[in-house]
Coordinates of C-alpha atoms and ligand atoms in Angstrom, one line a residue:
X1 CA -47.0 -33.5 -58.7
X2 CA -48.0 -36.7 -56.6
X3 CA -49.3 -36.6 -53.0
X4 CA -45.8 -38.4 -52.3
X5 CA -43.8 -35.7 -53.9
X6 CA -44.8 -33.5 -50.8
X7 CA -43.0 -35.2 -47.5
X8 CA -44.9 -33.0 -45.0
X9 CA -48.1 -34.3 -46.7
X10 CA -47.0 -38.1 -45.8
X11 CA -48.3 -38.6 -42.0
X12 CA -52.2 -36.8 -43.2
X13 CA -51.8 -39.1 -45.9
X14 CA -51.0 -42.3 -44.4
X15 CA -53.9 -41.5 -41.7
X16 CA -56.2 -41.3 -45.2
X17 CA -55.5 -44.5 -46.4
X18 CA -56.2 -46.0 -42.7
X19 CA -59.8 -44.4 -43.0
X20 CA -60.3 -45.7 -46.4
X21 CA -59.5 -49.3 -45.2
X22 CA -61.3 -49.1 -41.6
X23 CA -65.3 -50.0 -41.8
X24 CA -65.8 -46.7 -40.2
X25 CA -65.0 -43.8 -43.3
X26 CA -66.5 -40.7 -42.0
X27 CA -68.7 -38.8 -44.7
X28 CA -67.3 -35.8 -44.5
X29 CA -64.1 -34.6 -44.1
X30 CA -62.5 -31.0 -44.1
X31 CA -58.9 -30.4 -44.9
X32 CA -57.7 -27.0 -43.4
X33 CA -54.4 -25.3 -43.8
X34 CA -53.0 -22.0 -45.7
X35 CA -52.7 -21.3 -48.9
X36 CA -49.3 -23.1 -51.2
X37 CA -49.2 -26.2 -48.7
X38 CA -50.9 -28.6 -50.8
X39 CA -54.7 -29.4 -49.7
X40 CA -55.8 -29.8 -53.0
X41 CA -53.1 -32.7 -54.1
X42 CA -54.1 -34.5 -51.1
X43 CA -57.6 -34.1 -51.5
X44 CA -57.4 -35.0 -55.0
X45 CA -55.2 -38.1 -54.2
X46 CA -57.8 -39.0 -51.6
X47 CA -60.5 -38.3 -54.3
X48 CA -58.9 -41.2 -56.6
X49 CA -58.0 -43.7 -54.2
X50 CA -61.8 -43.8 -52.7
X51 CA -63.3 -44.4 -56.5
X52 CA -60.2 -46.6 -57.3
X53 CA -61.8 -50.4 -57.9
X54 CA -58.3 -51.6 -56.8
X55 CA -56.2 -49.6 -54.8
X56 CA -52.9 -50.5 -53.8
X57 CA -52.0 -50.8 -50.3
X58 CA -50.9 -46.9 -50.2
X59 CA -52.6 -45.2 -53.2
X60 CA -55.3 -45.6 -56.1
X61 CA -53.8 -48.0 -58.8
X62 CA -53.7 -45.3 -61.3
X63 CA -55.0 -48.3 -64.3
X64 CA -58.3 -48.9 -63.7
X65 CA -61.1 -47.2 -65.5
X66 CA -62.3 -45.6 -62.4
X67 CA -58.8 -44.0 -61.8
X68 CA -58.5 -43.0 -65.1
X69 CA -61.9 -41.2 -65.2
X70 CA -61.1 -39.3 -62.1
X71 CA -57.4 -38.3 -64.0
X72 CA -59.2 -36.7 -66.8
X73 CA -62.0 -35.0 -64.3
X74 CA -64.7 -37.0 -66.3
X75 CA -65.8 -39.2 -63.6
X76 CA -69.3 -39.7 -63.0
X77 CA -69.3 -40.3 -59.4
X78 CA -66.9 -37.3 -58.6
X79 CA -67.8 -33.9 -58.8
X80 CA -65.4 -30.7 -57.9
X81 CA -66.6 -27.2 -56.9
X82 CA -65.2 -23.9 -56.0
X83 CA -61.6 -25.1 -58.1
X84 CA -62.3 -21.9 -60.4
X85 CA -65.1 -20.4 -59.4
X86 CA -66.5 -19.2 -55.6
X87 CA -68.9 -22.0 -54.7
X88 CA -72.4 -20.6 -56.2
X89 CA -75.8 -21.5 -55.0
X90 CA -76.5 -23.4 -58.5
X91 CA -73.4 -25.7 -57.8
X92 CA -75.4 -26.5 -54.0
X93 CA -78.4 -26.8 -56.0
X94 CA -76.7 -29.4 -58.8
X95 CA -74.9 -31.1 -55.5
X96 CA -77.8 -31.8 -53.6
X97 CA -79.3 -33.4 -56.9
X98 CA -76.1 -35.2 -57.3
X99 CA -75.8 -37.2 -53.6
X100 CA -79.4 -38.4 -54.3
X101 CA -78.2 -40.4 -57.5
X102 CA -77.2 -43.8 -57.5
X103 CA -73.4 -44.3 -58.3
X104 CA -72.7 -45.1 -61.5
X105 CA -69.8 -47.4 -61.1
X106 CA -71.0 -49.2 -57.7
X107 CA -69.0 -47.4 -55.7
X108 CA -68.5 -44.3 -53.7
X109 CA -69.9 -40.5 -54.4
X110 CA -67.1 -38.0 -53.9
X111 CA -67.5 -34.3 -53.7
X112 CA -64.8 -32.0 -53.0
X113 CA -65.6 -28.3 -52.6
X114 CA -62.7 -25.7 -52.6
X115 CA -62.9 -22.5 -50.6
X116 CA -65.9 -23.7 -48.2
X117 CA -64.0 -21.0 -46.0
X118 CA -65.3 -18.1 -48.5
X119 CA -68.7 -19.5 -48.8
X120 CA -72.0 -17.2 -48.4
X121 CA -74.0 -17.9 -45.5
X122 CA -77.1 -19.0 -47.7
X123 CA -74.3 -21.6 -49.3
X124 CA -73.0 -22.5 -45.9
X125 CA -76.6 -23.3 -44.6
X126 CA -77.5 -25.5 -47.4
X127 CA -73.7 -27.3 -47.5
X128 CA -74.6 -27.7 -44.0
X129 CA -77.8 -29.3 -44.2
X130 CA -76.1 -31.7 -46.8
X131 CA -73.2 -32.9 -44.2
X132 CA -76.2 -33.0 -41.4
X133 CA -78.1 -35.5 -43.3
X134 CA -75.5 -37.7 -44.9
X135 CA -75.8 -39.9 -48.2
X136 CA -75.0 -43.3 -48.4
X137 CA -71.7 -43.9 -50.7
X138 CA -70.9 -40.2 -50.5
X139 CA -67.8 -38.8 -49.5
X140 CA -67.9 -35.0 -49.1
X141 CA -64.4 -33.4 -48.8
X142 CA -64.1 -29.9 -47.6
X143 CA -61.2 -27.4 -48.5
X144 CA -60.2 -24.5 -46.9
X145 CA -57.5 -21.8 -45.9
X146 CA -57.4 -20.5 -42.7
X147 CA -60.2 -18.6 -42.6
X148 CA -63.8 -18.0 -40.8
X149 CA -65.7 -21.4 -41.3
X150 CA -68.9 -22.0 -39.8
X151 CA -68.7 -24.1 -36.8
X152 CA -72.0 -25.8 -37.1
X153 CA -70.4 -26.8 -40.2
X154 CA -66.7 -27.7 -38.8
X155 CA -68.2 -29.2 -35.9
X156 CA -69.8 -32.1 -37.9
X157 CA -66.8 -33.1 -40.4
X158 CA -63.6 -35.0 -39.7
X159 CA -61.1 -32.1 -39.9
X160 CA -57.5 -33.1 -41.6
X161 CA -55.5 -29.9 -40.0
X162 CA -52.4 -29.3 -42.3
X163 CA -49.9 -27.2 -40.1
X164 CA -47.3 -25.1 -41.7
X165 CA -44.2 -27.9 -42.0
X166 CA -41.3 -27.3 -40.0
X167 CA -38.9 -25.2 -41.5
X168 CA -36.4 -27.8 -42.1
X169 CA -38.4 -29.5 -43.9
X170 CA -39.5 -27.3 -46.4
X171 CA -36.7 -25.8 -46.9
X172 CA -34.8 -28.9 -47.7
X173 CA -37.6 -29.5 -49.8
X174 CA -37.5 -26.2 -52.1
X175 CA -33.6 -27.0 -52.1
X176 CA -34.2 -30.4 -54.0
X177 CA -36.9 -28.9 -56.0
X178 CA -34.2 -26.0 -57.3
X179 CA -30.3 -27.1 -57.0
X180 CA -29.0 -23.7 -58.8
X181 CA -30.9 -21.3 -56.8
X182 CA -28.4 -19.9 -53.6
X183 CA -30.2 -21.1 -50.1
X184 CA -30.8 -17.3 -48.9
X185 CA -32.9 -16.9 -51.9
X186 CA -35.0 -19.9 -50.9
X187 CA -34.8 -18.5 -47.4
X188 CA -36.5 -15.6 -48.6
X189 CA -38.6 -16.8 -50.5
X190 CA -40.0 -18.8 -48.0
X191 CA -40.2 -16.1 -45.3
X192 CA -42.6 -14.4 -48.0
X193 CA -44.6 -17.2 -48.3
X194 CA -44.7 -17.3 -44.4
X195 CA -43.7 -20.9 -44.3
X196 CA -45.9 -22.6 -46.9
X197 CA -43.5 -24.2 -49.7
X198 CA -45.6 -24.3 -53.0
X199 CA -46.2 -20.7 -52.6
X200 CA -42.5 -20.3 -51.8
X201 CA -41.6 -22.2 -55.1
X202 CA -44.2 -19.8 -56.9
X203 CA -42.3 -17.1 -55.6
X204 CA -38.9 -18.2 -56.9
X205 CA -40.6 -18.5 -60.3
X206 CA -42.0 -15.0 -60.2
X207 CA -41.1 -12.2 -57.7
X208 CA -37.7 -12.8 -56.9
X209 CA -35.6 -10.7 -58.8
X210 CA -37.9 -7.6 -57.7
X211 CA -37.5 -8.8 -53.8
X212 CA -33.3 -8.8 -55.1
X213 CA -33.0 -5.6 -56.3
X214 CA -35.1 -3.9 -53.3
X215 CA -32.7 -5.6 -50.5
X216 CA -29.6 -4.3 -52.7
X217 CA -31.1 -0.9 -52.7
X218 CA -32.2 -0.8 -48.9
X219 CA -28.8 -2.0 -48.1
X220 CA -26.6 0.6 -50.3
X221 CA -28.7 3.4 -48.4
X222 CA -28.4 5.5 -51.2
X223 CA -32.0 7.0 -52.3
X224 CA -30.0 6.7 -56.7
X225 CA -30.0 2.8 -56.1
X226 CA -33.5 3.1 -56.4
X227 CA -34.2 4.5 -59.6
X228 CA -33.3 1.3 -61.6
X229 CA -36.5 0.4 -63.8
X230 CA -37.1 -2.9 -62.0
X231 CA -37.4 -1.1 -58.8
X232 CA -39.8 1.9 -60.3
X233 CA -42.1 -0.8 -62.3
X234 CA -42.1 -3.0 -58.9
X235 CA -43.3 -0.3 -56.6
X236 CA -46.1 1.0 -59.2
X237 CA -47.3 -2.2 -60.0
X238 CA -47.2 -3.6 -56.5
X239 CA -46.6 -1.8 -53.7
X240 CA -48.2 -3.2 -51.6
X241 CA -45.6 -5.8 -51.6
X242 CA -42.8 -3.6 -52.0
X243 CA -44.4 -2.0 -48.9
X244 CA -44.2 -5.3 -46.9
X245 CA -40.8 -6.2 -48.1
X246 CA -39.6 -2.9 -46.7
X247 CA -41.4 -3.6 -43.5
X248 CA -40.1 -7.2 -43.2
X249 CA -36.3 -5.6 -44.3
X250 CA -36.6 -3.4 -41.4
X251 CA -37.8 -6.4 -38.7
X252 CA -34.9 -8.4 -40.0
X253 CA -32.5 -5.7 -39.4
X254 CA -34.1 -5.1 -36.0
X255 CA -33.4 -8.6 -35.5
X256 CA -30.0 -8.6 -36.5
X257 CA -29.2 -5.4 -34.4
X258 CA -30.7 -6.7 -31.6
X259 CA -30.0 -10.2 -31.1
X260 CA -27.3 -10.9 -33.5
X261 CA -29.1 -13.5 -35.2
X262 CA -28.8 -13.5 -39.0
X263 CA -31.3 -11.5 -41.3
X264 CA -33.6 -13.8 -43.8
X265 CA -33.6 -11.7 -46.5
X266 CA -29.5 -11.0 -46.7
X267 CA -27.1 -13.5 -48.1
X268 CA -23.3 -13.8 -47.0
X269 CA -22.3 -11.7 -49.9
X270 CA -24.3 -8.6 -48.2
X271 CA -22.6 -9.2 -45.0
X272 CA -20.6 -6.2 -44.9
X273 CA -23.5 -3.7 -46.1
X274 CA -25.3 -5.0 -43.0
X275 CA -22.5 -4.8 -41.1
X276 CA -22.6 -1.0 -41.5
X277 CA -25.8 -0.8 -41.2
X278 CA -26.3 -2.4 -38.1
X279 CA -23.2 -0.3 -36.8
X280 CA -24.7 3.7 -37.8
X281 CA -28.3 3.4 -37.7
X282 CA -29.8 3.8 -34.0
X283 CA -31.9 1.2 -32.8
X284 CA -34.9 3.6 -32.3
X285 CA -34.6 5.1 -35.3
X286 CA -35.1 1.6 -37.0
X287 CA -38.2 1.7 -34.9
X288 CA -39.3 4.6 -36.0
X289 CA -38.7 4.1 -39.5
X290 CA -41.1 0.7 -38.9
X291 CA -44.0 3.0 -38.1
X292 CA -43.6 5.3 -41.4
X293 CA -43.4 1.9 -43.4
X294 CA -46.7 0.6 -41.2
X295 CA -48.1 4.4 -41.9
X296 CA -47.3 4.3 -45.8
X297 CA -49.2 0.5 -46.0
X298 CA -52.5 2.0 -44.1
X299 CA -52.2 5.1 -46.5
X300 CA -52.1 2.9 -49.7
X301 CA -55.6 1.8 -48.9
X302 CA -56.8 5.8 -49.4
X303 CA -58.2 6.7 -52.4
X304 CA -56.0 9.0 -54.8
X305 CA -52.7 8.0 -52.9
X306 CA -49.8 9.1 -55.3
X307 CA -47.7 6.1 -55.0
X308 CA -44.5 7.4 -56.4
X309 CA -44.2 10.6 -54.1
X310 CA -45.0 8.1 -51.1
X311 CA -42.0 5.8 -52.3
X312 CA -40.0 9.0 -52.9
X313 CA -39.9 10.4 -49.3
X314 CA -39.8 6.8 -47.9
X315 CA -36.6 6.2 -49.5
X316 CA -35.3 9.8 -49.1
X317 CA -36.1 9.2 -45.2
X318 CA -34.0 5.9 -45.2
X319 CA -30.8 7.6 -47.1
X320 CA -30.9 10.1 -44.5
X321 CA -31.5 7.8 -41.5
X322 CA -28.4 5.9 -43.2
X323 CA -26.0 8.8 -43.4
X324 CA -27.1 10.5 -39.8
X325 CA -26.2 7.3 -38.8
X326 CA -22.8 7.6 -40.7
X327 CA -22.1 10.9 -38.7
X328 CA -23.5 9.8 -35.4
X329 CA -20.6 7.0 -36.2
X330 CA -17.9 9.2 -36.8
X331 CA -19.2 11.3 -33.9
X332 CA -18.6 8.8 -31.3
Ligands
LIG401 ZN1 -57.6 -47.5 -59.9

C-alpha cells in the first residue's frame, strides 16, 4: 500500500514534501508513533521521493532509475536497518562507512533505521555521534514506537509525531478496507489494537474469531459455553490475550452498567444477553471480578502457572457471579 492509501498519513505527508522542496531539509528526522499506524510506508515514501531524479509535485515519479532501485531495495545511496533485525553495532559500524562515501547517483544519502527506540546504549551513542556531526547529502530517518529514546538523540532530529487517528477516521477507514465484515467486529478489533488501524486490520485477519467465541461465552454465563475447542486452544496458546480480552469485557460491561453507553466488544445481536447482564450482576461484584482477572494476568508471569486450572476457576467464578446475580434478581 501507498503512502496515499492511509488518509491519517496525508497532513505528515504533505509537510514532507514541503521539506523536500524548501532549501532548508533537515538531516535527520525521527518519525514516532505506535506500532500498526504506518511509519514505515511513510518513511519509505519519503525514502523514494528524496532519491527520485524527478519527483512529481506530491510523490517520487515511480519511472526513473533511481525510483526503481529504491522499489527493489537495491539502491546504492539508500540503506535500511533494524527492518528485520535489532539494529546491531556492525550495521553502525557499516553506516558510519556508508555517510562518508560519495553518492553514487549525485544525489542524496538516505538511511532509515527501524526500532532506534530498542537500541543499546553503545548503539545509541554512536547513532548519536552520527546525527551530531551531519554528512553532506545524507538524510538519516529515524523510526520508532512509543518507547524510551534517548533525548540527546531526540533533541537533535526533526521529529514527525504520528498520533493515533481519530477514531472516525480509522474506523471508516477499516470499513472501506473490509465491506463484509459487521462494524462491531471492526469496533473490536480496533479497541484491541488500541486505536492504530493496520494492526486492527491484522487483527481482523487473524484473532477474531477467538475474540467471537470468548464474548459469546462471557455473555451466556454458563461455565459449558467454554469448553468449545476454539475457546480451550485460545486460552493455552495465548492467554495472555484471552486474559486481557476478559479484562477489557469486564470494563466494557462496567461501562455499560454505569453510564449506559454501549459496550465495544458487543454487537446489536447480543443486546439482550447484556441486557441481563447488566440487570443481575452487582456493580461491585463486576469490580471485584476486574481484580481476579488483573490477579490471574500478574500470576501468568509465575513460573509453573497451570493455565487451564486458572481459566477453570475464572470462568467457574463468572457463572456464579452470573447466577447469584440471577437470584439476587428474583430476590428483589
Ligand atoms: Zn523517480
Amino acid at each position: 500500500m501507498n503512502v496515499v492509501d492511509y488518509p491519517w498519513l496525508s497532513l505528515h505527508w504533505q509537510r514532507l514534501v514541503q521539506l523536500t522542496e524548501s532549501q532548508k531539509l533537515p538531516h535527520a528526522f525521527l518519525f514516532i508513533g505506535s506500532q500498526g499506524i504506518g511509519k514505515k510506508t511513510l518513511v519509505q515514501a519519503f525514502e523514494a521521493l528524496l532519491l527520485c531524479q524527478q519527483p512529481t509535485l506530491q510523490s517520487a515519479c515511480g519511472e526513473c532509475r533511481s525510483c526503481y532501485l529504491q522499489q527493489q531495495g537495491l539502491h546504492p545511496d539508500s540503506r535500511r536497518y533494524g527492518e528485520q533485525d535489532p539494529i546491531s553495532i556492525d550495521d553502525i559500524r557499516e553506516l558510519k562507512s556508508f555517510i562518508e562515501e560519495t553518492p553514487h547517483q549525485n544525489g542524496k544519502k538516505v538511511v532509515c533505521l527501524f526500532g532506534v527506540d530498542k537500541l543499546q546504549t553503545a548503539q545509541a551513542n554512536a547513532l548519536l555521534k552520527m546525527v551530531e556531526e551531519p554528512q553532506d547529502k545524507t538524510v538519516l530517518l529515524l523510526v520508532a514506537n512509543k518507547g524510551t529514546i534517548l533525548p540527546t538523540l531526540k533533541s537533535r532530529c526533526f521529529i514527525i509525531n504520528i498520533p493515533i487517528p481519530a477514531s472516525q477516521v480509522a474506523l471508516a477507514w477499516l470499513v472501506q478496507q473490509h465491506p463484509q465484515v459487521a462494524i462491531s467486529q471492526i469496533n473490536m478489533s480496533l479497541y484491541f489494537a488500541t486505536g492504530a488501524p493496520l494492526q486492527a486490520r491484522a487483527l481482523l485477519a487473524a484473532n477474531l474469531n477467538e475474540y467471537e467465541a470468548m464474548i459469546s461465552a462471557l455473555l451466556t454465563g454458563n461455565v459449558a459455553a467454554f469448553d468449545s475447542a476454539q475457546i480451550q486452544e485460545f486460552i493455552l496458546s495465548k492467554p495472555l490475550a484471552a486474559l486481557y480480552l476478559m479484562y477489557y469485557f469486564l470494563a466494557d460491561l462496567l461501562k455499560v452498567v454505569l453510564k449506559g453507553e454501549p459496550g465495544y466488544l458487543y454487537n446489536d445481536d447480543q443486546s439482550q444477553q447484556i441486557a441481563k447482564l447488566k440487570m443481575c450482576i452487582p456493580t461491585p461484584r463486576i469490580v471485584e471480578f476486574i481484580d481476579n482477572v488483573n490477579e490471574s494476568i500478574k500470576s501468568l508471569a509465575l513460573p509453573g502457572v497451570n493455565k487451564s486450572l486458572l481459566f477453570e476457576s475464572l470462568f467457574c467464578q463468572w457463572q456464579l457471579l452470573c447466577q447469584q446475580g440471577i437470584k439476587h434478581e428474583s430476590r428483589t
